Amino acid sequence: MSSVQALCQACSCAMFQNIECKLGFAKFCGINAVGLSRGRKSLLKPIMAKEDHGASLIDDGNPKCQGHQVNKPNGINQSTALSGKSLTEMSNIGNSMNILWHECPIQKLDRQQLLQQKGCVIWLTGLSGSGKSTLACALSRSLHSKGKLTYILDGDNIRHGLNRDLSFRAEDRSENIRRIGEVSKLLADAGVICIASLISPYRKDRDACRALLPEGDFIEVFIDVPLDVCEARDPKGLYKLARAGKIKGFTGIDDPYEPPYSCEIVLQQKGSECMSPSDTAEIV
């Protein structure tokens, strides 16, 4: 850590007393108080780090920066975007107006190389009581033991925070899946192996989440356990409440579950036979 002690004579509050350069991007030597006061506009400009992937400094009008512009995929450079000349490139997405996608030189491949793994989404779907959360934890533990970074998005856990404003009506169920799909996409883009564990009863909602990711990055796992087996387990007592009419719109009772047409993995339980969570995780 290098430290520059400077005292601005024109400022009684000594706002420039202790300037610390912690990141090692620059080192200032021999700067006196008067020099800092007179030249602070140029000295305190943001320091842009030069990337190794072909990206370079933004052209801010300084002759020294001419020719150092970030190339945009659509041919619009960053300085043009900042100057407001790329209004035709703005997008309207949903209720968000006049937004512009900002590219970063560090991409998914760079993060995957850092983590030494492939970011993807493993989507566990099935009836309540089929064993999704148990499998998610066993799978995460197994991958963790192999040195892989995972994160579980559990349906109930997400409803404690991000999706606590949503009910179990059909439209809210779809929004619940949409949000989790978007979060899982971000985690996969970060290079993390995301394990999404939730009923996700509607086929079109699961397919919409699949469409968010590149081909091969969405692995749908259908835990095919018969309704009577799930109801016999009833680990949360929800089936009993649904049968008593105290829960409306419960999947498998008075709301449908639509099994996948062509998922990557089917884990089927036949009769009373049941594999251990660790054995099931190894299959996945």
mmCIF file of C-alpha atoms in Angstrom:
data_model
loop_
_atom_site.group_PDB
_atom_site.id
_atom_site.type_symbol
_atom_site.label_atom_id
_atom_site.label_comp_id
_atom_site.label_asym_id
_atom_site.label_seq_id
_atom_site.Cartn_x
_atom_site.Cartn_y
_atom_site.Cartn_z
ATOM 1 C CA MET A 1 0.000 0.000 0.000
ATOM 2 C CA SER A 2 1.301 3.414 -0.913
ATOM 3 C CA SER A 3 0.078 6.561 0.752
ATOM 4 C CA VAL A 4 0.233 10.154 -0.395
ATOM 5 C CA GLN A 5 0.011 12.813 2.289
ATOM 6 C CA ALA A 6 -1.252 16.052 0.818
ATOM 7 C CA LEU A 7 -2.748 19.180 2.310
ATOM 8 C CA CYS A 8 -4.802 21.463 0.110
ATOM 9 C CA GLN A 9 -4.100 25.020 1.246
ATOM 10 C CA ALA A 10 -7.225 26.283 -0.472
ATOM 11 C CA CYS A 11 -9.434 23.902 1.473
ATOM 12 C CA SER A 12 -9.608 24.135 5.249
ATOM 13 C CA CYS A 13 -11.279 20.746 5.564
ATOM 14 C CA ALA A 14 -8.141 19.020 4.201
ATOM 15 C CA MET A 15 -10.263 16.721 2.053
ATOM 16 C CA PHE A 16 -7.176 15.476 0.229
ATOM 17 C CA GLN A 17 -5.163 14.681 3.376
ATOM 18 C CA ASN A 18 -4.872 10.955 2.999
ATOM 19 C CA ILE A 19 -5.090 9.500 -0.465
ATOM 20 C CA GLU A 20 -4.483 5.763 -0.426
ATOM 21 C CA CYS A 21 -3.706 3.781 -3.538
ATOM 22 C CA LYS A 22 -4.731 0.319 -2.401
ATOM 23 C CA LEU A 23 -5.175 -1.386 -5.738
ATOM 24 C CA GLY A 24 -1.742 -0.681 -7.130
ATOM 25 C CA PHE A 25 -3.107 0.894 -10.339
ATOM 26 C CA ALA A 26 -0.978 4.050 -9.835
ATOM 27 C CA LYS A 27 1.717 5.441 -7.603
ATOM 28 C CA PHE A 28 2.125 9.178 -7.054
ATOM 29 C CA CYS A 29 5.485 10.529 -5.877
ATOM 30 C CA GLY A 30 6.730 13.988 -5.096
ATOM 31 C CA ILE A 31 3.368 15.777 -5.249
ATOM 32 C CA ASN A 32 3.226 18.875 -3.095
ATOM 33 C CA ALA A 33 0.113 20.591 -1.796
ATOM 34 C CA VAL A 34 0.174 23.424 -4.337
ATOM 35 C CA GLY A 35 0.744 21.055 -7.239
ATOM 36 C CA LEU A 36 -2.117 18.867 -6.140
ATOM 37 C CA SER A 37 -4.416 21.846 -5.721
ATOM 38 C CA ARG A 38 -3.645 23.248 -9.173
ATOM 39 C CA GLY A 39 -3.592 19.950 -10.990
ATOM 40 C CA ARG A 40 -6.261 18.045 -9.116
ATOM 41 C CA LYS A 41 -8.634 18.075 -12.094
ATOM 42 C CA SER A 42 -6.221 16.053 -14.163
ATOM 43 C CA LEU A 43 -4.730 13.986 -11.327
ATOM 44 C CA LEU A 44 -8.032 12.894 -9.911
ATOM 45 C CA LYS A 45 -9.565 11.750 -13.168
ATOM 46 C CA PRO A 46 -10.826 8.158 -13.021
ATOM 47 C CA ILE A 47 -8.012 5.746 -13.755
ATOM 48 C CA MET A 48 -9.091 3.285 -16.426
ATOM 49 C CA ALA A 49 -7.559 -0.178 -16.252
ATOM 50 C CA LYS A 50 -6.438 -1.504 -19.604
ATOM 51 C CA GLU A 51 -7.802 -4.980 -20.293
ATOM 52 C CA ASP A 52 -5.946 -7.828 -21.942
ATOM 53 C CA HIS A 53 -8.812 -8.827 -24.237
ATOM 54 C CA GLY A 54 -8.531 -6.108 -26.841
ATOM 55 C CA ALA A 55 -10.473 -3.502 -24.862
ATOM 56 C CA SER A 56 -8.870 -0.135 -24.226
ATOM 57 C CA LEU A 57 -9.441 3.303 -22.819
ATOM 58 C CA ILE A 58 -12.549 5.313 -23.519
ATOM 59 C CA ASP A 59 -11.938 8.321 -25.735
ATOM 60 C CA ASP A 60 -12.911 11.305 -23.598
ATOM 61 C CA GLY A 61 -11.658 13.954 -25.995
ATOM 62 C CA ASN A 62 -8.092 13.880 -24.697
ATOM 63 C CA PRO A 63 -5.644 13.723 -27.656
ATOM 64 C CA LYS A 64 -3.644 11.125 -25.740
ATOM 65 C CA CYS A 65 -6.671 8.850 -25.767
ATOM 66 C CA GLN A 66 -7.470 9.169 -29.453
ATOM 67 C CA GLY A 67 -7.766 5.796 -31.120
ATOM 68 C CA HIS A 68 -8.345 4.015 -27.803
ATOM 69 C CA GLN A 69 -12.033 3.230 -27.939
ATOM 70 C CA VAL A 70 -14.038 0.244 -26.792
ATOM 71 C CA ASN A 71 -15.379 -1.509 -29.843
ATOM 72 C CA LYS A 72 -19.077 -2.350 -29.539
ATOM 73 C CA PRO A 73 -20.569 -5.332 -31.343
ATOM 74 C CA ASN A 74 -23.029 -3.066 -33.122
ATOM 75 C CA GLY A 75 -20.340 -0.641 -34.255
ATOM 76 C CA ILE A 76 -21.206 2.045 -31.686
ATOM 77 C CA ASN A 77 -18.252 2.869 -29.453
ATOM 78 C CA GLN A 78 -18.580 3.628 -25.766
ATOM 79 C CA SER A 79 -17.817 7.337 -26.101
ATOM 80 C CA THR A 80 -20.621 7.670 -28.629
ATOM 81 C CA ALA A 81 -22.984 5.906 -26.256
ATOM 82 C CA LEU A 82 -22.017 8.191 -23.406
ATOM 83 C CA SER A 83 -22.438 11.282 -25.560
ATOM 84 C CA GLY A 84 -26.027 10.333 -26.345
ATOM 85 C CA LYS A 85 -25.428 9.709 -30.058
ATOM 86 C CA SER A 86 -26.670 6.107 -29.912
ATOM 87 C CA LEU A 87 -30.276 6.755 -29.021
ATOM 88 C CA THR A 88 -31.307 4.495 -31.881
ATOM 89 C CA GLU A 89 -29.619 1.642 -30.012
ATOM 90 C CA MET A 90 -31.774 2.116 -26.912
ATOM 91 C CA SER A 91 -34.241 -0.642 -26.046
ATOM 92 C CA ASN A 92 -37.669 -0.822 -24.476
ATOM 93 C CA ILE A 93 -37.977 -4.046 -22.478
ATOM 94 C CA GLY A 94 -41.256 -4.591 -20.666
ATOM 95 C CA ASN A 95 -41.889 -1.481 -18.600
ATOM 96 C CA SER A 96 -38.247 -0.375 -18.800
ATOM 97 C CA MET A 97 -37.802 2.401 -21.347
ATOM 98 C CA ASN A 98 -34.661 3.711 -23.067
ATOM 99 C CA ILE A 99 -32.199 1.185 -21.681
ATOM 100 C CA LEU A 100 -28.867 0.220 -23.223
ATOM 101 C CA TRP A 101 -26.999 -3.067 -22.787
ATOM 102 C CA HIS A 102 -23.491 -2.401 -21.437
ATOM 103 C CA GLU A 103 -20.850 -4.921 -22.455
ATOM 104 C CA CYS A 104 -17.933 -5.885 -20.209
ATOM 105 C CA PRO A 105 -14.638 -7.265 -21.565
ATOM 106 C CA ILE A 106 -14.641 -10.038 -18.944
ATOM 107 C CA GLN A 107 -17.053 -12.639 -20.277
ATOM 108 C CA LYS A 108 -18.458 -16.002 -19.179
ATOM 109 C CA LEU A 109 -15.526 -17.913 -20.669
ATOM 110 C CA ASP A 110 -13.081 -15.872 -18.575
ATOM 111 C CA ARG A 111 -15.011 -16.625 -15.394
ATOM 112 C CA GLN A 112 -15.260 -20.303 -16.252
ATOM 113 C CA GLN A 113 -11.515 -20.473 -16.777
ATOM 114 C CA LEU A 114 -11.010 -18.822 -13.404
ATOM 115 C CA LEU A 115 -13.284 -21.348 -11.663
ATOM 116 C CA GLN A 116 -12.176 -24.309 -13.825
ATOM 117 C CA GLN A 117 -15.756 -25.395 -14.430
ATOM 118 C CA LYS A 118 -18.665 -24.798 -16.795
ATOM 119 C CA GLY A 119 -21.485 -22.570 -15.602
ATOM 120 C CA CYS A 120 -24.881 -24.170 -16.148
ATOM 121 C CA VAL A 121 -28.344 -24.680 -14.663
ATOM 122 C CA ILE A 122 -29.527 -28.028 -13.316
ATOM 123 C CA TRP A 123 -33.298 -27.662 -13.025
ATOM 124 C CA LEU A 124 -34.970 -30.173 -10.678
ATOM 125 C CA THR A 125 -38.730 -30.451 -11.191
ATOM 126 C CA GLY A 126 -41.383 -32.730 -9.733
ATOM 127 C CA LEU A 127 -44.290 -32.923 -7.326
ATOM 128 C CA SER A 128 -44.108 -31.708 -3.754
ATOM 129 C CA GLY A 129 -42.532 -34.481 -1.696
ATOM 130 C CA SER A 130 -40.715 -36.054 -4.643
ATOM 131 C CA GLY A 131 -37.316 -35.304 -3.093
ATOM 132 C CA LYS A 132 -36.138 -32.269 -5.062
ATOM 133 C CA SER A 133 -34.615 -30.351 -2.147
ATOM 134 C CA THR A 134 -32.977 -33.484 -0.757
ATOM 135 C CA LEU A 135 -31.446 -34.273 -4.146
ATOM 136 C CA ALA A 136 -30.316 -30.647 -4.591
ATOM 137 C CA CYS A 137 -28.382 -30.742 -1.331
ATOM 138 C CA ALA A 138 -26.852 -34.154 -2.095
ATOM 139 C CA LEU A 139 -25.852 -32.988 -5.566
ATOM 140 C CA SER A 140 -24.346 -29.769 -4.235
ATOM 141 C CA ARG A 141 -22.384 -31.706 -1.615
ATOM 142 C CA SER A 142 -21.086 -34.169 -4.191
ATOM 143 C CA LEU A 143 -19.984 -31.441 -6.616
ATOM 144 C CA HIS A 144 -18.455 -29.429 -3.772
ATOM 145 C CA SER A 145 -16.332 -32.445 -2.805
ATOM 146 C CA LYS A 146 -15.048 -32.457 -6.387
ATOM 147 C CA GLY A 147 -13.980 -28.821 -6.122
ATOM 148 C CA LYS A 148 -16.955 -27.378 -8.015
ATOM 149 C CA LEU A 149 -18.748 -24.177 -7.022
ATOM 150 C CA THR A 150 -22.537 -24.579 -6.825
ATOM 151 C CA TYR A 151 -25.502 -22.585 -5.584
ATOM 152 C CA ILE A 152 -29.004 -23.874 -4.837
ATOM 153 C CA LEU A 153 -32.114 -21.876 -5.693
ATOM 154 C CA ASP A 154 -34.785 -23.625 -3.618
ATOM 155 C CA GLY A 155 -38.398 -22.722 -4.356
ATOM 156 C CA ASP A 156 -39.401 -22.229 -0.715
ATOM 157 C CA ASN A 157 -36.189 -20.369 0.145
ATOM 158 C CA ILE A 158 -36.649 -17.887 -2.714
ATOM 159 C CA ARG A 159 -40.187 -17.169 -1.498
ATOM 160 C CA HIS A 160 -38.685 -16.040 1.820
ATOM 161 C CA GLY A 161 -37.095 -13.065 0.066
ATOM 162 C CA LEU A 162 -37.039 -12.265 -3.643
ATOM 163 C CA ASN A 163 -40.473 -13.765 -4.375
ATOM 164 C CA ARG A 164 -42.235 -13.180 -1.081
ATOM 165 C CA ASP A 165 -44.703 -10.870 -2.852
ATOM 166 C CA LEU A 166 -46.031 -13.747 -4.991
ATOM 167 C CA SER A 167 -48.932 -16.080 -4.209
ATOM 168 C CA PHE A 168 -49.592 -19.554 -5.591
ATOM 169 C CA ARG A 169 -52.089 -18.419 -8.207
ATOM 170 C CA ALA A 170 -51.256 -19.541 -11.742
ATOM 171 C CA GLU A 171 -50.011 -16.122 -12.868
ATOM 172 C CA ASP A 172 -47.866 -15.727 -9.749
ATOM 173 C CA ARG A 173 -46.458 -19.215 -10.170
ATOM 174 C CA SER A 174 -45.358 -18.248 -13.674
ATOM 175 C CA GLU A 175 -43.756 -15.044 -12.410
ATOM 176 C CA ASN A 176 -42.047 -17.030 -9.661
ATOM 177 C CA ILE A 177 -40.475 -19.323 -12.253
ATOM 178 C CA ARG A 178 -39.566 -16.422 -14.549
ATOM 179 C CA ARG A 179 -37.645 -14.626 -11.788
ATOM 180 C CA ILE A 180 -35.823 -17.762 -10.690
ATOM 181 C CA GLY A 181 -35.000 -18.488 -14.322
ATOM 182 C CA GLU A 182 -33.423 -15.050 -14.706
ATOM 183 C CA VAL A 183 -31.411 -15.442 -11.487
ATOM 184 C CA SER A 184 -30.226 -18.906 -12.522
ATOM 185 C CA LYS A 185 -29.131 -17.452 -15.859
ATOM 186 C CA LEU A 186 -27.009 -14.850 -14.044
ATOM 187 C CA LEU A 187 -25.416 -17.502 -11.831
ATOM 188 C CA ALA A 188 -24.601 -19.689 -14.830
ATOM 189 C CA ASP A 189 -23.136 -16.649 -16.609
ATOM 190 C CA ALA A 190 -20.956 -16.120 -13.513
ATOM 191 C CA GLY A 191 -19.568 -19.620 -14.054
ATOM 192 C CA VAL A 192 -21.496 -21.172 -11.152
ATOM 193 C CA ILE A 193 -23.302 -24.509 -11.347
ATOM 194 C CA CYS A 194 -26.798 -23.405 -10.359
ATOM 195 C CA ILE A 195 -29.154 -26.049 -8.971
ATOM 196 C CA ALA A 196 -32.778 -24.873 -9.167
ATOM 197 C CA SER A 197 -35.114 -26.978 -7.054
ATOM 198 C CA LEU A 198 -38.819 -26.205 -7.322
ATOM 199 C CA ILE A 199 -42.073 -27.789 -8.452
ATOM 200 C CA SER A 200 -42.319 -25.555 -11.553
ATOM 201 C CA PRO A 201 -45.540 -27.282 -12.609
ATOM 202 C CA TYR A 202 -46.112 -25.634 -16.005
ATOM 203 C CA ARG A 203 -44.220 -26.850 -19.038
ATOM 204 C CA LYS A 204 -44.226 -23.499 -20.836
ATOM 205 C CA ASP A 205 -42.569 -21.773 -17.871
ATOM 206 C CA ARG A 206 -39.768 -24.340 -17.690
ATOM 207 C CA ASP A 207 -39.273 -24.118 -21.449
ATOM 208 C CA ALA A 208 -39.052 -20.322 -21.167
ATOM 209 C CA CYS A 209 -36.249 -20.710 -18.610
ATOM 210 C CA ARG A 210 -34.461 -23.137 -20.919
ATOM 211 C CA ALA A 211 -34.671 -20.586 -23.732
ATOM 212 C CA LEU A 212 -32.751 -18.057 -21.601
ATOM 213 C CA LEU A 213 -29.553 -20.115 -21.773
ATOM 214 C CA PRO A 214 -27.346 -21.386 -24.582
ATOM 215 C CA GLU A 215 -28.029 -24.904 -25.794
ATOM 216 C CA GLY A 216 -26.527 -27.458 -23.435
ATOM 217 C CA ASP A 217 -26.415 -25.128 -20.420
ATOM 218 C CA PHE A 218 -29.899 -26.043 -19.133
ATOM 219 C CA ILE A 219 -30.222 -29.559 -17.740
ATOM 220 C CA GLU A 220 -33.789 -30.479 -16.830
ATOM 221 C CA VAL A 221 -34.130 -33.295 -14.294
ATOM 222 C CA PHE A 222 -37.612 -34.731 -13.820
ATOM 223 C CA ILE A 223 -38.012 -36.526 -10.494
ATOM 224 C CA ASP A 224 -40.826 -38.838 -11.507
ATOM 225 C CA VAL A 225 -42.380 -40.008 -8.248
ATOM 226 C CA PRO A 226 -46.067 -41.050 -8.281
ATOM 227 C CA LEU A 227 -48.579 -38.788 -6.549
ATOM 228 C CA ASP A 228 -49.616 -41.473 -4.047
ATOM 229 C CA VAL A 229 -45.990 -41.919 -2.954
ATOM 230 C CA CYS A 230 -45.488 -38.170 -2.548
ATOM 231 C CA GLU A 231 -48.753 -37.875 -0.655
ATOM 232 C CA ALA A 232 -47.785 -40.764 1.629
ATOM 233 C CA ARG A 233 -44.530 -38.999 2.441
ATOM 234 C CA ASP A 234 -46.150 -35.556 2.860
ATOM 235 C CA PRO A 235 -43.048 -34.146 4.662
ATOM 236 C CA LYS A 236 -44.635 -30.697 5.147
ATOM 237 C CA GLY A 237 -48.198 -31.858 5.770
ATOM 238 C CA LEU A 238 -49.360 -29.931 2.705
ATOM 239 C CA TYR A 239 -51.226 -32.755 1.001
ATOM 240 C CA LYS A 240 -53.300 -33.273 4.137
ATOM 241 C CA LEU A 241 -54.195 -29.579 4.193
ATOM 242 C CA ALA A 242 -55.003 -29.635 0.473
ATOM 243 C CA ARG A 243 -57.269 -32.659 0.848
ATOM 244 C CA ALA A 244 -59.042 -30.860 3.694
ATOM 245 C CA GLY A 245 -59.640 -27.863 1.435
ATOM 246 C CA LYS A 246 -57.429 -25.580 3.514
ATOM 247 C CA ILE A 247 -54.972 -25.039 0.626
ATOM 248 C CA LYS A 248 -56.357 -24.144 -2.788
ATOM 249 C CA GLY A 249 -54.537 -24.649 -6.077
ATOM 250 C CA PHE A 250 -52.169 -27.300 -4.735
ATOM 251 C CA THR A 251 -50.196 -29.091 -7.446
ATOM 252 C CA GLY A 252 -51.371 -32.652 -7.947
ATOM 253 C CA ILE A 253 -54.638 -32.138 -6.071
ATOM 254 C CA ASP A 254 -56.586 -29.270 -7.635
ATOM 255 C CA ASP A 255 -53.875 -27.815 -9.861
ATOM 256 C CA PRO A 256 -52.097 -29.740 -12.641
ATOM 257 C CA TYR A 257 -48.486 -30.806 -12.945
ATOM 258 C CA GLU A 258 -47.257 -30.984 -16.538
ATOM 259 C CA PRO A 259 -44.341 -33.439 -16.851
ATOM 260 C CA PRO A 260 -41.550 -32.627 -19.324
ATOM 261 C CA TYR A 261 -41.782 -33.958 -22.875
ATOM 262 C CA SER A 262 -38.047 -34.273 -23.476
ATOM 263 C CA CYS A 263 -35.899 -33.511 -20.448
ATOM 264 C CA GLU A 264 -32.251 -34.510 -20.143
ATOM 265 C CA ILE A 265 -32.657 -36.789 -17.116
ATOM 266 C CA VAL A 266 -35.604 -38.745 -15.673
ATOM 267 C CA LEU A 267 -35.269 -40.157 -12.176
ATOM 268 C CA GLN A 268 -38.165 -42.582 -11.862
ATOM 269 C CA GLN A 269 -39.260 -44.347 -8.734
ATOM 270 C CA LYS A 270 -41.114 -47.599 -9.233
ATOM 271 C CA GLY A 271 -43.180 -48.934 -6.386
ATOM 272 C CA SER A 272 -41.488 -48.825 -3.021
ATOM 273 C CA GLU A 273 -37.984 -48.869 -4.482
ATOM 274 C CA CYS A 274 -36.093 -45.704 -3.616
ATOM 275 C CA MET A 275 -32.455 -44.885 -4.212
ATOM 276 C CA SER A 276 -30.453 -42.978 -1.638
ATOM 277 C CA PRO A 277 -29.939 -39.231 -2.277
ATOM 278 C CA SER A 278 -26.203 -39.747 -2.783
ATOM 279 C CA ASP A 279 -26.777 -42.483 -5.391
ATOM 280 C CA THR A 280 -29.299 -40.286 -7.197
ATOM 281 C CA ALA A 281 -26.881 -37.361 -7.102
ATOM 282 C CA GLU A 282 -24.169 -39.481 -8.696
ATOM 283 C CA ILE A 283 -26.517 -40.289 -11.599
ATOM 284 C CA VAL A 284 -27.098 -36.594 -12.188
#
